[in-house]
C-alpha positions as a printed NumPy array, in Angstrom:
array([[ -0.062,  -0.013,   0.03 ],
       [  1.706,   3.259,  -0.964],
       [  1.657,   6.112,   1.369],
       [  1.474,   9.576,   0.728],
       [  2.585,  12.341,   2.892],
       [  0.499,  15.019,   4.699],
       [  2.267,  17.788,   6.547],
       [ -0.448,  20.693,   6.886],
       [ -3.035,  20.7  ,   9.632],
       [ -5.323,  22.386,   6.698],
       [ -5.211,  19.395,   4.534],
       [ -8.949,  18.266,   3.987],
       [ -8.38 ,  14.908,   4.815],
       [ -6.963,  15.972,   8.241],
       [-10.04 ,  18.317,   9.179],
       [-12.237,  15.538,   8.226],
       [-10.449,  13.15 ,  10.651],
       [-10.516,  15.702,  13.402],
       [-14.267,  16.369,  12.76 ],
       [-14.996,  12.64 ,  13.115],
       [-13.348,  12.346,  16.341],
       [-15.256,  15.152,  18.104],
       [-18.878,  14.993,  16.42 ],
       [-21.344,  12.373,  16.491],
       [-23.729,  13.925,  13.958],
       [-20.667,  13.971,  11.299],
       [-19.659,  10.493,  12.211],
       [-23.29 ,   9.504,  11.289],
       [-23.918,  11.73 ,   8.489],
       [-20.631,  10.493,   6.571],
       [-20.95 ,   6.795,   7.726],
       [-17.361,   7.026,   9.179],
       [-15.643,   6.775,  12.515],
       [-12.1  ,   6.843,  13.72 ],
       [-10.174,   4.209,  15.485],
       [ -7.068,   5.032,  17.388],
       [ -4.213,   2.404,  18.408],
       [ -2.57 ,  -0.7  ,  17.095],
       [ -4.638,  -3.211,  19.08 ],
       [ -8.002,  -1.339,  18.542],
       [ -7.486,  -0.929,  14.817],
       [ -6.222,  -4.611,  14.461],
       [ -9.437,  -6.012,  16.293],
       [-11.436,  -3.415,  14.152],
       [-10.137,  -4.63 ,  10.773],
       [ -9.947,  -8.323,  12.128],
       [-13.59 ,  -8.282,  12.822],
       [-14.353,  -7.219,   9.007],
       [-14.654,  -3.694,   9.101],
       [-13.476,  -1.641,   6.236],
       [-10.845,   0.856,   6.351],
       [-11.203,   4.065,   4.171],
       [ -8.087,   5.657,   5.   ],
       [ -5.103,   5.057,   7.45 ],
       [ -2.976,   7.769,   8.98 ],
       [  0.271,   6.63 ,  10.151],
       [  2.999,   8.537,  11.947],
       [  6.378,   6.454,  10.906],
       [  8.087,   7.785,  14.129],
       [  5.775,   6.054,  16.374],
       [  4.92 ,   3.03 ,  13.935],
       [  7.802,   1.73 ,  11.537],
       [  6.786,  -0.276,   8.418],
       [  7.544,  -3.683,   9.907],
       [  5.066,  -3.063,  12.607],
       [  2.452,  -1.429,  10.199],
       [  2.513,  -4.997,   8.004],
       [ -0.352,  -6.743,   9.937],
       [ -2.681,  -3.64 ,   9.629],
       [ -1.739,  -3.019,   6.029],
       [ -2.578,  -6.754,   5.346],
       [ -6.088,  -6.551,   7.447],
       [ -6.725,  -3.21 ,   5.318],
       [ -5.868,  -4.81 ,   2.058],
       [ -9.654,  -6.065,   1.175],
       [-10.567,  -2.566,   0.135],
       [ -8.513,  -1.739,  -2.489],
       [ -9.725,   2.026,  -2.18 ],
       [ -8.125,   2.308,   1.275],
       [ -5.576,   5.155,   1.271],
       [ -2.723,   5.404,   3.438],
       [ -1.197,   8.818,   4.715],
       [  1.963,   9.449,   6.637],
       [  1.788,  12.302,   9.095],
       [  4.564,  13.803,  11.109],
       [  4.354,  13.328,  14.881],
       [  3.398,  17.198,  15.688],
       [  0.233,  16.453,  13.366],
       [ -0.474,  13.047,  14.585],
       [ -0.35 ,  14.152,  18.027],
       [ -3.172,  17.055,  17.153],
       [ -5.213,  14.493,  15.289],
       [ -5.128,  11.796,  18.333],
       [ -8.01 ,  11.881,  20.664],
       [ -5.779,  10.549,  23.21 ],
       [ -2.074,   9.925,  24.118],
       [ -0.14 ,   6.634,  23.554],
       [ -2.073,   5.259,  20.506],
       [  0.966,   3.983,  18.711],
       [  1.278,   6.125,  15.691],
       [ -2.028,   4.767,  13.903],
       [ -5.536,   6.017,  13.097],
       [ -7.843,   4.463,  10.995],
       [-10.904,   6.019,   9.394],
       [-13.492,   3.279,   9.136],
       [-16.768,   2.651,   7.341],
       [-19.686,   2.686,   9.659],
       [-21.527,  -0.732,  10.084],
       [-24.781,  -1.076,  12.261],
       [-25.727,  -4.826,  12.96 ],
       [-29.45 ,  -5.502,  13.635],
       [-30.82 ,  -8.233,  15.948],
       [-31.1  , -10.629,  13.22 ],
       [-27.281, -10.831,  13.306],
       [-27.027, -11.628,  16.801],
       [-26.207, -15.699,  16.834],
       [-28.916, -17.33 ,  18.465],
       [-29.523, -20.901,  16.997],
       [-32.427, -22.632,  18.503],
       [-31.658, -26.002,  20.077],
       [-28.013, -24.949,  20.123],
       [-26.044, -26.809,  22.677],
       [-24.775, -23.351,  23.679],
       [-27.248, -21.197,  25.478],
       [-26.993, -17.547,  24.735],
       [-25.71 , -15.27 ,  27.039],
       [-27.039, -11.504,  26.476],
       [-26.427,  -8.28 ,  27.84 ],
       [-29.028,  -5.494,  27.692],
       [-28.556,  -1.886,  28.495],
       [-31.41 ,   0.666,  28.467],
       [-30.864,   4.322,  27.933],
       [-26.987,   4.137,  29.302],
       [-25.528,   7.419,  27.935],
       [-21.944,   7.425,  29.287],
       [-19.725,   6.203,  26.733],
       [-17.094,   4.887,  29.039],
       [-19.462,   3.088,  31.132],
       [-20.78 ,   1.089,  27.591],
       [-17.194,   0.631,  26.552],
       [-16.439,  -1.233,  29.99 ],
       [-19.74 ,  -3.287,  29.771],
       [-18.524,  -4.411,  26.33 ],
       [-15.114,  -5.156,  27.5  ],
       [-16.594,  -7.48 ,  30.414],
       [-19.063,  -8.854,  27.792],
       [-15.94 , -10.144,  25.797],
       [-14.082, -11.517,  28.715],
       [-17.118, -13.439,  29.754],
       [-18.032, -14.706,  25.99 ],
       [-21.213, -13.087,  25.896],
       [-22.913, -13.619,  22.612],
       [-24.156,  -9.924,  22.374],
       [-24.76 ,  -6.693,  23.709],
       [-28.003,  -4.957,  22.875],
       [-28.221,  -1.27 ,  23.608],
       [-31.856,  -0.179,  23.929],
       [-32.728,   3.488,  23.348],
       [-29.11 ,   4.436,  23.308],
       [-27.992,   8.229,  24.249],
       [-24.366,   7.694,  22.471],
       [-23.269,   6.192,  19.215],
       [-21.253,   2.883,  19.357],
       [-18.232,   4.606,  17.745],
       [-17.743,   7.409,  20.08 ],
       [-14.143,   7.451,  20.715],
       [-14.273,   7.371,  24.405],
       [-16.438,   4.191,  23.925],
       [-13.867,   2.46 ,  21.689],
       [-11.231,   3.154,  24.132],
       [-12.818,   2.074,  27.595],
       [-13.897,  -1.229,  25.437],
       [-10.238,  -1.684,  24.345],
       [-11.897,  -2.535,  20.637],
       [-14.354,  -4.96 ,  22.238],
       [-16.898,  -3.152,  20.446],
       [-15.922,  -4.759,  17.39 ],
       [-15.253,  -8.341,  18.942],
       [-18.806,  -8.558,  20.622],
       [-21.787,  -8.309,  18.35 ],
       [-23.426,  -5.002,  19.218],
       [-26.894,  -4.176,  18.375],
       [-28.853,  -0.882,  18.974],
       [-32.704,  -0.825,  18.762],
       [-35.67 ,   0.241,  20.903],
       [-36.632,  -1.634,  24.179],
       [-39.774,  -2.766,  22.713],
       [-37.907,  -4.522,  19.855],
       [-35.595,  -6.182,  22.019],
       [-38.049,  -7.679,  24.265],
       [-39.969,  -8.918,  21.332],
       [-36.852, -10.397,  20.126],
       [-35.905, -12.125,  23.451],
       [-39.253, -13.405,  23.791],
       [-39.379, -14.858,  20.285],
       [-35.839, -16.681,  21.05 ],
       [-37.139, -18.107,  24.323],
       [-34.351, -16.108,  26.311],
       [-35.239, -15.512,  29.804],
       [-35.045, -11.879,  30.893],
       [-33.294, -11.045,  34.318],
       [-33.815,  -7.453,  35.214],
       [-31.227,  -5.968,  37.685],
       [-33.248,  -3.924,  40.354],
       [-33.34 ,  -3.177,  44.014],
       [-37.316,  -3.794,  44.27 ],
       [-39.192,  -6.97 ,  44.312],
       [-35.966,  -8.95 ,  43.585],
       [-33.792, -11.961,  44.687],
       [-30.231, -12.558,  44.925],
       [-28.411, -13.144,  41.672],
       [-26.877, -16.258,  42.602],
       [-30.103, -17.746,  43.536],
       [-31.303, -17.719,  39.871],
       [-30.374, -20.258,  37.308],
       [-28.304, -18.742,  34.393],
       [-27.401, -21.652,  32.742],
       [-30.02 , -21.542,  29.835],
       [-30.618, -18.735,  27.524],
       [-30.408, -15.661,  29.454],
       [-30.787, -11.874,  28.871],
       [-29.059,  -9.586,  31.937],
       [-30.823,  -6.234,  31.765],
       [-29.57 ,  -3.012,  33.435],
       [-30.527,   0.379,  33.504],
       [-29.084,   3.833,  34.355],
       [-27.615,   4.391,  37.581],
       [-29.909,   7.41 ,  38.045],
       [-33.253,   6.145,  37.195],
       [-32.762,   2.584,  36.823],
       [-35.101,   0.381,  34.311],
       [-38.255,   1.534,  32.939],
       [-41.665,  -0.134,  33.586],
       [-41.475,  -1.926,  30.173],
       [-38.567,  -4.062,  31.344],
       [-39.811,  -4.688,  34.776],
       [-43.163,  -6.167,  33.347],
       [-41.445,  -8.262,  30.582],
       [-39.022,  -9.731,  33.019],
       [-38.978, -13.414,  33.959],
       [-37.295, -12.684,  37.245],
       [-35.696,  -9.576,  39.23 ],
       [-32.313,  -9.805,  40.631],
       [-30.122,  -7.862,  42.72 ],
       [-26.505,  -7.494,  43.935],
       [-26.569,  -7.675,  47.78 ],
       [-25.186,  -4.159,  48.895],
       [-23.697,  -4.415,  52.502],
       [-22.718,  -0.861,  52.97 ],
       [-24.31 ,   2.528,  52.566],
       [-24.675,   2.585,  48.89 ],
       [-27.535,   1.145,  47.298],
       [-26.154,   0.474,  43.648],
       [-22.888,  -0.04 ,  41.825],
       [-21.685,   1.38 ,  38.628],
       [-23.043,  -0.325,  35.748],
       [-19.973,  -1.674,  34.544],
       [-19.13 ,  -3.284,  37.951],
       [-22.884,  -4.854,  38.131],
       [-22.509,  -6.138,  34.529],
       [-19.107,  -8.012,  35.039],
       [-20.494,  -9.299,  38.422],
       [-23.62 , -10.72 ,  36.926],
       [-22.033, -11.812,  33.625],
       [-19.389, -13.907,  35.551],
       [-21.955, -15.444,  37.781],
       [-23.382, -16.882,  34.589],
       [-19.951, -18.063,  33.693],
       [-19.489, -19.681,  36.973],
       [-22.855, -21.47 ,  36.861],
       [-22.137, -22.622,  33.299],
       [-18.655, -24.058,  33.98 ],
       [-18.813, -25.207,  37.521],
       [-18.611, -28.798,  36.554],
       [-15.433, -27.987,  34.758],
       [-13.853, -26.912,  38.297],
       [-12.936, -28.759,  41.334],
       [-11.8  , -27.386,  44.86 ],
       [ -8.732, -29.416,  45.166],
       [ -6.448, -27.717,  48.071]])
């Protein structure tokens, strides 16, 4: 892939990249978003996303280290590569320490029909559902936990941030590309879950039982809302069971990403308990 040099911050490609990093409406209008960092870019392209443009800083990412990214970008012959000097790269980068690579990637928005959920499969689906979570960092952290727990998908209902916000990508460490992530309405999600016979467990304080007393070995969706307002009545009524994490101090709730990790790994524990033995 031939690289073209850019040295001026007034170059139209640089201006476009800057706008994509900061403005959600421009990302949606152009159907493009930015991914920074070698690990994140490799995970993004490895998941089948198409790079439109690559910006490489030779001082930070030498050609031999760029080879894998170049190979992953090769399915799109129209992808262009630009070399930028370090001062300009640092101006473009949304955060520090991104190893000299920024990719401009084509937007992709999967639907519920893209979630792997085969009736009668020996592996019971494990789904995370988030209602109206607005902080990109929280959503990114949930995605990271979902990836670690081997969850089949994350469904974001009535989203208040776009999936390709730079803070979300950073917090997820690229897991937004490795875990099928779908945005839809709560009504659509409930209908899909019930059609696929996936039990709905809502995390809430009221009228609930302890999370570890609920069987999660079958097809399961763990549903959480915002820390400020919790879940809406629509989810509470649709639930097969209400679960809670015991709070032994003065606080009555945890950060949504922490709660997600606890509940996900309880499902993992239940599903893998037969594989472990306590041999001391």
